Amino acid sequence: MSTLAVLRGIIESQMDISFTGDTTPTTTSVTDYINKSILKIARDIKPQEFKNATPIDHSITSGTNTVTLNASILYPEIIYYFSSTGTGRQLIHRSLQQLIVLEGSNNFFNSANKGDPSYFAIRGNSIITNKYFTHTSSTGIKIYSIDVPTTLASDSDTTTLPDSYDFLIAYMASALAYQAIDDQDNQMKFDILARRERSEINVDLDFNDSDIIQMDPSVFRVSGRDFRDPSVLFGGN
């Protein structure tokens, strides 16, 4: 895992420039580009290093169906809901539109539609469930997530990512630097290098963490027919 100083040194080598207080880009701006690049990597690639091993508790309030995410969470991955009796169940992710369709708009927007939810949607920095909570609890929701990367500020600050990400960070930060000074040729050069480096990381089995696509039976329900009805897949009225 590399320090901010090491990452900045790689960028200096790639851009063939020595950053000082009065250069363009400055040391401060390059540090900002590095942090922005790491944040984008966390959001797009979702490396294991940013996945929390201990779930974060979130409180729920009776009569509501919205939970504000902890500020440390960049993206929620696995969410568990705990009923008033302490029974836990994993909530299934759906888009907000799907959530409304599954629950029915009259029920979804009715706060009297209380019960144990089965689905959630992400909206801004909150999650929304398909049913309104029946109880209040400080630990009603537990979330495994991709965490917000720690901002690097001092030269000795160390990134959470292993060394294998150093050049991806450097290429992305260099592209941002050239974008800022409107050097389109070099920006394109480093964008291409970043895409290639990211592709190599994605296909490397040591770092590949692609999610398994899980099919929910509700996906195959057509006009009320169950997914076991072959006409759902092969046609029919």
mmCIF file with all atom_site columns, C-alpha atoms in Angstrom, residues 35-200:
data_model
loop_
_atom_site.group_PDB
_atom_site.id
_atom_site.type_symbol
_atom_site.label_atom_id
_atom_site.label_alt_id
_atom_site.label_comp_id
_atom_site.label_asym_id
_atom_site.label_entity_id
_atom_site.label_seq_id
_atom_site.pdbx_PDB_ins_code
_atom_site.Cartn_x
_atom_site.Cartn_y
_atom_site.Cartn_z
_atom_site.occupancy
_atom_site.B_iso_or_equiv
_atom_site.pdbx_formal_charge
_atom_site.auth_seq_id
_atom_site.auth_comp_id
_atom_site.auth_asym_id
_atom_site.auth_atom_id
_atom_site.pdbx_PDB_model_num
ATOM 1   C CA . ASN A 1 35  ? -8.330  11.353  -3.907  1.00 0.00 ? 35  ASN A CA 1
ATOM 2   C CA . LYS A 1 36  ? -10.932 11.745  -6.655  1.00 0.00 ? 36  LYS A CA 1
ATOM 3   C CA . SER A 1 37  ? -9.365  8.849   -8.580  1.00 0.00 ? 37  SER A CA 1
ATOM 4   C CA . ILE A 1 38  ? -9.416  6.567   -5.529  1.00 0.00 ? 38  ILE A CA 1
ATOM 5   C CA . LEU A 1 39  ? -13.062 7.474   -4.897  1.00 0.00 ? 39  LEU A CA 1
ATOM 6   C CA . LYS A 1 40  ? -13.967 6.608   -8.493  1.00 0.00 ? 40  LYS A CA 1
ATOM 7   C CA . ILE A 1 41  ? -12.137 3.279   -8.200  1.00 0.00 ? 41  ILE A CA 1
ATOM 8   C CA . ALA A 1 42  ? -14.072 2.491   -5.021  1.00 0.00 ? 42  ALA A CA 1
ATOM 9   C CA . ARG A 1 43  ? -17.376 3.334   -6.716  1.00 0.00 ? 43  ARG A CA 1
ATOM 10  C CA . ASP A 1 44  ? -16.752 1.585   -10.053 1.00 0.00 ? 44  ASP A CA 1
ATOM 11  C CA . ILE A 1 45  ? -14.526 -1.413  -9.281  1.00 0.00 ? 45  ILE A CA 1
ATOM 12  C CA . LYS A 1 46  ? -15.615 -2.004  -5.659  1.00 0.00 ? 46  LYS A CA 1
ATOM 13  C CA . PRO A 1 47  ? -12.318 -3.565  -4.481  1.00 0.00 ? 47  PRO A CA 1
ATOM 14  C CA . GLN A 1 48  ? -12.374 -5.923  -1.522  1.00 0.00 ? 48  GLN A CA 1
ATOM 15  C CA . GLU A 1 49  ? -10.270 -3.452  0.459   1.00 0.00 ? 49  GLU A CA 1
ATOM 16  C CA . PHE A 1 50  ? -13.224 -1.042  0.679   1.00 0.00 ? 50  PHE A CA 1
ATOM 17  C CA . LYS A 1 51  ? -15.749 -3.661  1.826   1.00 0.00 ? 51  LYS A CA 1
ATOM 18  C CA . ASN A 1 52  ? -16.517 -3.515  5.543   1.00 0.00 ? 52  ASN A CA 1
ATOM 19  C CA . ALA A 1 53  ? -16.239 -6.801  7.444   1.00 0.00 ? 53  ALA A CA 1
ATOM 20  C CA . THR A 1 54  ? -18.513 -5.663  10.278  1.00 0.00 ? 54  THR A CA 1
ATOM 21  C CA . PRO A 1 55  ? -22.069 -4.587  9.374   1.00 0.00 ? 55  PRO A CA 1
ATOM 22  C CA . ILE A 1 56  ? -23.105 -1.063  10.277  1.00 0.00 ? 56  ILE A CA 1
ATOM 23  C CA . ASP A 1 57  ? -26.246 -0.734  12.404  1.00 0.00 ? 57  ASP A CA 1
ATOM 24  C CA . HIS A 1 58  ? -28.945 1.690   11.271  1.00 0.00 ? 58  HIS A CA 1
ATOM 25  C CA . SER A 1 59  ? -31.993 2.722   13.239  1.00 0.00 ? 59  SER A CA 1
ATOM 26  C CA . ILE A 1 60  ? -35.558 2.355   11.990  1.00 0.00 ? 60  ILE A CA 1
ATOM 27  C CA . THR A 1 61  ? -38.622 4.289   13.135  1.00 0.00 ? 61  THR A CA 1
ATOM 28  C CA . SER A 1 62  ? -42.159 2.944   13.268  1.00 0.00 ? 62  SER A CA 1
ATOM 29  C CA . GLY A 1 63  ? -44.371 4.399   10.555  1.00 0.00 ? 63  GLY A CA 1
ATOM 30  C CA . THR A 1 64  ? -41.509 5.279   8.221   1.00 0.00 ? 64  THR A CA 1
ATOM 31  C CA . ASN A 1 65  ? -39.975 3.404   5.294   1.00 0.00 ? 65  ASN A CA 1
ATOM 32  C CA . THR A 1 66  ? -36.758 5.408   4.837   1.00 0.00 ? 66  THR A CA 1
ATOM 33  C CA . VAL A 1 67  ? -33.349 4.920   6.450   1.00 0.00 ? 67  VAL A CA 1
ATOM 34  C CA . THR A 1 68  ? -30.516 7.448   6.076   1.00 0.00 ? 68  THR A CA 1
ATOM 35  C CA . LEU A 1 69  ? -27.209 5.751   5.309   1.00 0.00 ? 69  LEU A CA 1
ATOM 36  C CA . ASN A 1 70  ? -24.238 6.170   7.623   1.00 0.00 ? 70  ASN A CA 1
ATOM 37  C CA . ALA A 1 71  ? -21.819 8.804   6.287   1.00 0.00 ? 71  ALA A CA 1
ATOM 38  C CA . SER A 1 72  ? -19.051 6.186   6.013   1.00 0.00 ? 72  SER A CA 1
ATOM 39  C CA . ILE A 1 73  ? -21.015 4.218   3.396   1.00 0.00 ? 73  ILE A CA 1
ATOM 40  C CA . LEU A 1 74  ? -20.297 4.839   -0.278  1.00 0.00 ? 74  LEU A CA 1
ATOM 41  C CA . TYR A 1 75  ? -22.615 2.104   -1.552  1.00 0.00 ? 75  TYR A CA 1
ATOM 42  C CA . PRO A 1 76  ? -24.725 -0.459  0.373   1.00 0.00 ? 76  PRO A CA 1
ATOM 43  C CA . GLU A 1 77  ? -24.266 -4.022  -0.876  1.00 0.00 ? 77  GLU A CA 1
ATOM 44  C CA . ILE A 1 78  ? -26.002 -6.401  1.553   1.00 0.00 ? 78  ILE A CA 1
ATOM 45  C CA . ILE A 1 79  ? -28.834 -5.218  3.787   1.00 0.00 ? 79  ILE A CA 1
ATOM 46  C CA . TYR A 1 80  ? -30.499 -7.181  6.603   1.00 0.00 ? 80  TYR A CA 1
ATOM 47  C CA . TYR A 1 81  ? -33.731 -6.164  8.299   1.00 0.00 ? 81  TYR A CA 1
ATOM 48  C CA . PHE A 1 82  ? -34.649 -7.358  11.813  1.00 0.00 ? 82  PHE A CA 1
ATOM 49  C CA . SER A 1 83  ? -38.293 -7.648  12.805  1.00 0.00 ? 83  SER A CA 1
ATOM 50  C CA . SER A 1 84  ? -39.794 -6.755  16.177  1.00 0.00 ? 84  SER A CA 1
ATOM 51  C CA . THR A 1 85  ? -39.171 -10.359 17.275  1.00 0.00 ? 85  THR A CA 1
ATOM 52  C CA . GLY A 1 86  ? -35.505 -10.206 16.259  1.00 0.00 ? 86  GLY A CA 1
ATOM 53  C CA . THR A 1 87  ? -35.884 -12.326 13.135  1.00 0.00 ? 87  THR A CA 1
ATOM 54  C CA . GLY A 1 88  ? -33.480 -11.227 10.390  1.00 0.00 ? 88  GLY A CA 1
ATOM 55  C CA . ARG A 1 89  ? -33.996 -11.382 6.646   1.00 0.00 ? 89  ARG A CA 1
ATOM 56  C CA . GLN A 1 90  ? -31.962 -10.124 3.731   1.00 0.00 ? 90  GLN A CA 1
ATOM 57  C CA . LEU A 1 91  ? -33.668 -7.410  1.726   1.00 0.00 ? 91  LEU A CA 1
ATOM 58  C CA . ILE A 1 92  ? -33.627 -7.650  -2.074  1.00 0.00 ? 92  ILE A CA 1
ATOM 59  C CA . HIS A 1 93  ? -32.528 -4.630  -4.088  1.00 0.00 ? 93  HIS A CA 1
ATOM 60  C CA . ARG A 1 94  ? -34.935 -3.165  -6.626  1.00 0.00 ? 94  ARG A CA 1
ATOM 61  C CA . SER A 1 95  ? -35.139 0.144   -8.422  1.00 0.00 ? 95  SER A CA 1
ATOM 62  C CA . LEU A 1 96  ? -37.586 2.600   -6.874  1.00 0.00 ? 96  LEU A CA 1
ATOM 63  C CA . GLN A 1 97  ? -39.953 2.155   -9.819  1.00 0.00 ? 97  GLN A CA 1
ATOM 64  C CA . GLN A 1 98  ? -39.905 -1.628  -9.421  1.00 0.00 ? 98  GLN A CA 1
ATOM 65  C CA . LEU A 1 99  ? -40.504 -1.197  -5.697  1.00 0.00 ? 99  LEU A CA 1
ATOM 66  C CA . ILE A 1 100 ? -43.656 0.851   -6.320  1.00 0.00 ? 100 ILE A CA 1
ATOM 67  C CA . VAL A 1 101 ? -44.930 -1.609  -8.928  1.00 0.00 ? 101 VAL A CA 1
ATOM 68  C CA . LEU A 1 102 ? -44.304 -4.650  -6.700  1.00 0.00 ? 102 LEU A CA 1
ATOM 69  C CA . GLU A 1 103 ? -46.065 -3.089  -3.708  1.00 0.00 ? 103 GLU A CA 1
ATOM 70  C CA . GLY A 1 104 ? -48.731 -1.212  -5.667  1.00 0.00 ? 104 GLY A CA 1
ATOM 71  C CA . SER A 1 105 ? -48.768 2.583   -5.637  1.00 0.00 ? 105 SER A CA 1
ATOM 72  C CA . ASN A 1 106 ? -51.766 2.815   -3.285  1.00 0.00 ? 106 ASN A CA 1
ATOM 73  C CA . ASN A 1 107 ? -49.941 0.708   -0.701  1.00 0.00 ? 107 ASN A CA 1
ATOM 74  C CA . PHE A 1 108 ? -46.474 2.140   -1.288  1.00 0.00 ? 108 PHE A CA 1
ATOM 75  C CA . PHE A 1 109 ? -47.534 5.712   -0.532  1.00 0.00 ? 109 PHE A CA 1
ATOM 76  C CA . ASN A 1 110 ? -49.778 4.712   2.380   1.00 0.00 ? 110 ASN A CA 1
ATOM 77  C CA . SER A 1 111 ? -48.015 4.905   5.753   1.00 0.00 ? 111 SER A CA 1
ATOM 78  C CA . ALA A 1 112 ? -50.628 2.510   7.149   1.00 0.00 ? 112 ALA A CA 1
ATOM 79  C CA . ASN A 1 113 ? -49.091 -0.211  4.944   1.00 0.00 ? 113 ASN A CA 1
ATOM 80  C CA . LYS A 1 114 ? -46.915 -1.557  7.757   1.00 0.00 ? 114 LYS A CA 1
ATOM 81  C CA . GLY A 1 115 ? -45.127 -4.876  7.870   1.00 0.00 ? 115 GLY A CA 1
ATOM 82  C CA . ASP A 1 116 ? -41.777 -6.602  7.493   1.00 0.00 ? 116 ASP A CA 1
ATOM 83  C CA . PRO A 1 117 ? -40.225 -5.379  4.213   1.00 0.00 ? 117 PRO A CA 1
ATOM 84  C CA . SER A 1 118 ? -38.727 -7.663  1.593   1.00 0.00 ? 118 SER A CA 1
ATOM 85  C CA . TYR A 1 119 ? -37.284 -5.117  -0.844  1.00 0.00 ? 119 TYR A CA 1
ATOM 86  C CA . PHE A 1 120 ? -35.311 -1.884  -0.782  1.00 0.00 ? 120 PHE A CA 1
ATOM 87  C CA . ALA A 1 121 ? -34.326 0.831   -3.243  1.00 0.00 ? 121 ALA A CA 1
ATOM 88  C CA . ILE A 1 122 ? -31.423 3.285   -3.027  1.00 0.00 ? 122 ILE A CA 1
ATOM 89  C CA . ARG A 1 123 ? -32.339 6.944   -3.309  1.00 0.00 ? 123 ARG A CA 1
ATOM 90  C CA . GLY A 1 124 ? -29.644 9.541   -2.700  1.00 0.00 ? 124 GLY A CA 1
ATOM 91  C CA . ASN A 1 125 ? -28.039 8.809   0.675   1.00 0.00 ? 125 ASN A CA 1
ATOM 92  C CA . SER A 1 126 ? -31.020 6.771   1.881   1.00 0.00 ? 126 SER A CA 1
ATOM 93  C CA . ILE A 1 127 ? -32.658 3.414   1.358   1.00 0.00 ? 127 ILE A CA 1
ATOM 94  C CA . ILE A 1 128 ? -36.409 3.038   0.955   1.00 0.00 ? 128 ILE A CA 1
ATOM 95  C CA . THR A 1 129 ? -38.264 -0.178  1.817   1.00 0.00 ? 129 THR A CA 1
ATOM 96  C CA . ASN A 1 130 ? -41.481 -1.465  0.275   1.00 0.00 ? 130 ASN A CA 1
ATOM 97  C CA . LYS A 1 131 ? -43.331 -1.462  3.615   1.00 0.00 ? 131 LYS A CA 1
ATOM 98  C CA . TYR A 1 132 ? -43.475 0.942   6.545   1.00 0.00 ? 132 TYR A CA 1
ATOM 99  C CA . PHE A 1 133 ? -41.783 -0.294  9.704   1.00 0.00 ? 133 PHE A CA 1
ATOM 100 C CA . THR A 1 134 ? -43.946 -1.657  12.504  1.00 0.00 ? 134 THR A CA 1
ATOM 101 C CA . HIS A 1 135 ? -41.472 -0.863  15.267  1.00 0.00 ? 135 HIS A CA 1
ATOM 102 C CA . THR A 1 136 ? -38.629 1.425   16.307  1.00 0.00 ? 136 THR A CA 1
ATOM 103 C CA . SER A 1 137 ? -35.160 -0.010  16.818  1.00 0.00 ? 137 SER A CA 1
ATOM 104 C CA . SER A 1 138 ? -31.589 1.293   16.871  1.00 0.00 ? 138 SER A CA 1
ATOM 105 C CA . THR A 1 139 ? -30.375 -1.910  15.196  1.00 0.00 ? 139 THR A CA 1
ATOM 106 C CA . GLY A 1 140 ? -33.274 -2.670  12.852  1.00 0.00 ? 140 GLY A CA 1
ATOM 107 C CA . ILE A 1 141 ? -31.078 -2.516  9.756   1.00 0.00 ? 141 ILE A CA 1
ATOM 108 C CA . LYS A 1 142 ? -27.557 -3.928  9.335   1.00 0.00 ? 142 LYS A CA 1
ATOM 109 C CA . ILE A 1 143 ? -25.576 -3.048  6.216   1.00 0.00 ? 143 ILE A CA 1
ATOM 110 C CA . TYR A 1 144 ? -22.474 -4.520  4.599   1.00 0.00 ? 144 TYR A CA 1
ATOM 111 C CA . SER A 1 145 ? -21.163 -1.874  2.259   1.00 0.00 ? 145 SER A CA 1
ATOM 112 C CA . ILE A 1 146 ? -18.464 -0.305  0.148   1.00 0.00 ? 146 ILE A CA 1
ATOM 113 C CA . ASP A 1 147 ? -16.995 2.323   2.467   1.00 0.00 ? 147 ASP A CA 1
ATOM 114 C CA . VAL A 1 148 ? -15.946 5.848   1.548   1.00 0.00 ? 148 VAL A CA 1
ATOM 115 C CA . PRO A 1 149 ? -12.143 5.874   1.072   1.00 0.00 ? 149 PRO A CA 1
ATOM 116 C CA . THR A 1 150 ? -10.070 7.760   3.609   1.00 0.00 ? 150 THR A CA 1
ATOM 117 C CA . THR A 1 151 ? -8.943  11.113  2.204   1.00 0.00 ? 151 THR A CA 1
ATOM 118 C CA . LEU A 1 152 ? -5.167  11.340  1.769   1.00 0.00 ? 152 LEU A CA 1
ATOM 119 C CA . ALA A 1 153 ? -3.777  14.651  3.036   1.00 0.00 ? 153 ALA A CA 1
ATOM 120 C CA . SER A 1 154 ? -0.240  14.210  4.387   1.00 0.00 ? 154 SER A CA 1
ATOM 121 C CA . ASP A 1 155 ? 2.661   12.722  2.433   1.00 0.00 ? 155 ASP A CA 1
ATOM 122 C CA . SER A 1 156 ? 2.792   9.771   4.838   1.00 0.00 ? 156 SER A CA 1
ATOM 123 C CA . ASP A 1 157 ? -0.942  8.956   4.519   1.00 0.00 ? 157 ASP A CA 1
ATOM 124 C CA . THR A 1 158 ? -1.399  5.487   3.020   1.00 0.00 ? 158 THR A CA 1
ATOM 125 C CA . THR A 1 159 ? -4.077  4.372   0.599   1.00 0.00 ? 159 THR A CA 1
ATOM 126 C CA . THR A 1 160 ? -6.177  1.318   1.447   1.00 0.00 ? 160 THR A CA 1
ATOM 127 C CA . LEU A 1 161 ? -5.527  -0.168  -1.978  1.00 0.00 ? 161 LEU A CA 1
ATOM 128 C CA . PRO A 1 162 ? -2.587  -2.499  -2.694  1.00 0.00 ? 162 PRO A CA 1
ATOM 129 C CA . ASP A 1 163 ? 0.352   -1.438  -4.863  1.00 0.00 ? 163 ASP A CA 1
ATOM 130 C CA . SER A 1 164 ? -1.221  -3.057  -7.918  1.00 0.00 ? 164 SER A CA 1
ATOM 131 C CA . TYR A 1 165 ? -3.604  -0.077  -8.125  1.00 0.00 ? 165 TYR A CA 1
ATOM 132 C CA . ASP A 1 166 ? -0.839  2.561   -8.083  1.00 0.00 ? 166 ASP A CA 1
ATOM 133 C CA . PHE A 1 167 ? -0.608  3.061   -11.838 1.00 0.00 ? 167 PHE A CA 1
ATOM 134 C CA . LEU A 1 168 ? -4.386  3.094   -12.277 1.00 0.00 ? 168 LEU A CA 1
ATOM 135 C CA . ILE A 1 169 ? -4.588  5.864   -9.665  1.00 0.00 ? 169 ILE A CA 1
ATOM 136 C CA . ALA A 1 170 ? -1.705  7.718   -11.333 1.00 0.00 ? 170 ALA A CA 1
ATOM 137 C CA . TYR A 1 171 ? -3.167  7.456   -14.840 1.00 0.00 ? 171 TYR A CA 1
ATOM 138 C CA . MET A 1 172 ? -6.587  8.644   -13.694 1.00 0.00 ? 172 MET A CA 1
ATOM 139 C CA . ALA A 1 173 ? -5.112  11.527  -11.712 1.00 0.00 ? 173 ALA A CA 1
ATOM 140 C CA . SER A 1 174 ? -2.890  12.516  -14.652 1.00 0.00 ? 174 SER A CA 1
ATOM 141 C CA . ALA A 1 175 ? -5.909  12.595  -16.964 1.00 0.00 ? 175 ALA A CA 1
ATOM 142 C CA . LEU A 1 176 ? -7.685  14.920  -14.519 1.00 0.00 ? 176 LEU A CA 1
ATOM 143 C CA . ALA A 1 177 ? -4.599  17.159  -14.358 1.00 0.00 ? 177 ALA A CA 1
ATOM 144 C CA . TYR A 1 178 ? -4.401  17.477  -18.141 1.00 0.00 ? 178 TYR A CA 1
ATOM 145 C CA . GLN A 1 179 ? -8.141  18.061  -18.316 1.00 0.00 ? 179 GLN A CA 1
ATOM 146 C CA . ALA A 1 180 ? -7.733  20.988  -15.923 1.00 0.00 ? 180 ALA A CA 1
ATOM 147 C CA . ILE A 1 181 ? -5.145  22.666  -18.183 1.00 0.00 ? 181 ILE A CA 1
ATOM 148 C CA . ASP A 1 182 ? -7.126  21.804  -21.335 1.00 0.00 ? 182 ASP A CA 1
ATOM 149 C CA . ASP A 1 183 ? -4.470  19.519  -22.831 1.00 0.00 ? 183 ASP A CA 1
ATOM 150 C CA . GLN A 1 184 ? -6.807  17.193  -24.689 1.00 0.00 ? 184 GLN A CA 1
ATOM 151 C CA . ASP A 1 185 ? -4.123  15.051  -26.339 1.00 0.00 ? 185 ASP A CA 1
ATOM 152 C CA . ASN A 1 186 ? -2.478  14.089  -23.063 1.00 0.00 ? 186 ASN A CA 1
ATOM 153 C CA . GLN A 1 187 ? -5.835  13.753  -21.330 1.00 0.00 ? 187 GLN A CA 1
ATOM 154 C CA . MET A 1 188 ? -6.899  11.230  -23.972 1.00 0.00 ? 188 MET A CA 1
ATOM 155 C CA . LYS A 1 189 ? -3.549  9.425   -23.662 1.00 0.00 ? 189 LYS A CA 1
ATOM 156 C CA . PHE A 1 190 ? -3.936  8.914   -19.924 1.00 0.00 ? 190 PHE A CA 1
ATOM 157 C CA . ASP A 1 191 ? -7.640  8.064   -20.202 1.00 0.00 ? 191 ASP A CA 1
ATOM 158 C CA . ILE A 1 192 ? -6.665  5.228   -22.547 1.00 0.00 ? 192 ILE A CA 1
ATOM 159 C CA . LEU A 1 193 ? -3.877  4.083   -20.221 1.00 0.00 ? 193 LEU A CA 1
ATOM 160 C CA . ALA A 1 194 ? -6.311  4.131   -17.276 1.00 0.00 ? 194 ALA A CA 1
ATOM 161 C CA . ARG A 1 195 ? -8.880  2.044   -19.148 1.00 0.00 ? 195 ARG A CA 1
ATOM 162 C CA . ARG A 1 196 ? -6.232  -0.526  -20.080 1.00 0.00 ? 196 ARG A CA 1
ATOM 163 C CA . GLU A 1 197 ? -4.909  -0.708  -16.531 1.00 0.00 ? 197 GLU A CA 1
ATOM 164 C CA . ARG A 1 198 ? -8.421  -1.066  -15.136 1.00 0.00 ? 198 ARG A CA 1
ATOM 165 C CA . SER A 1 199 ? -9.171  -3.842  -17.648 1.00 0.00 ? 199 SER A CA 1
ATOM 166 C CA . GLU A 1 200 ? -6.081  -5.757  -16.541 1.00 0.00 ? 200 GLU A CA 1
#
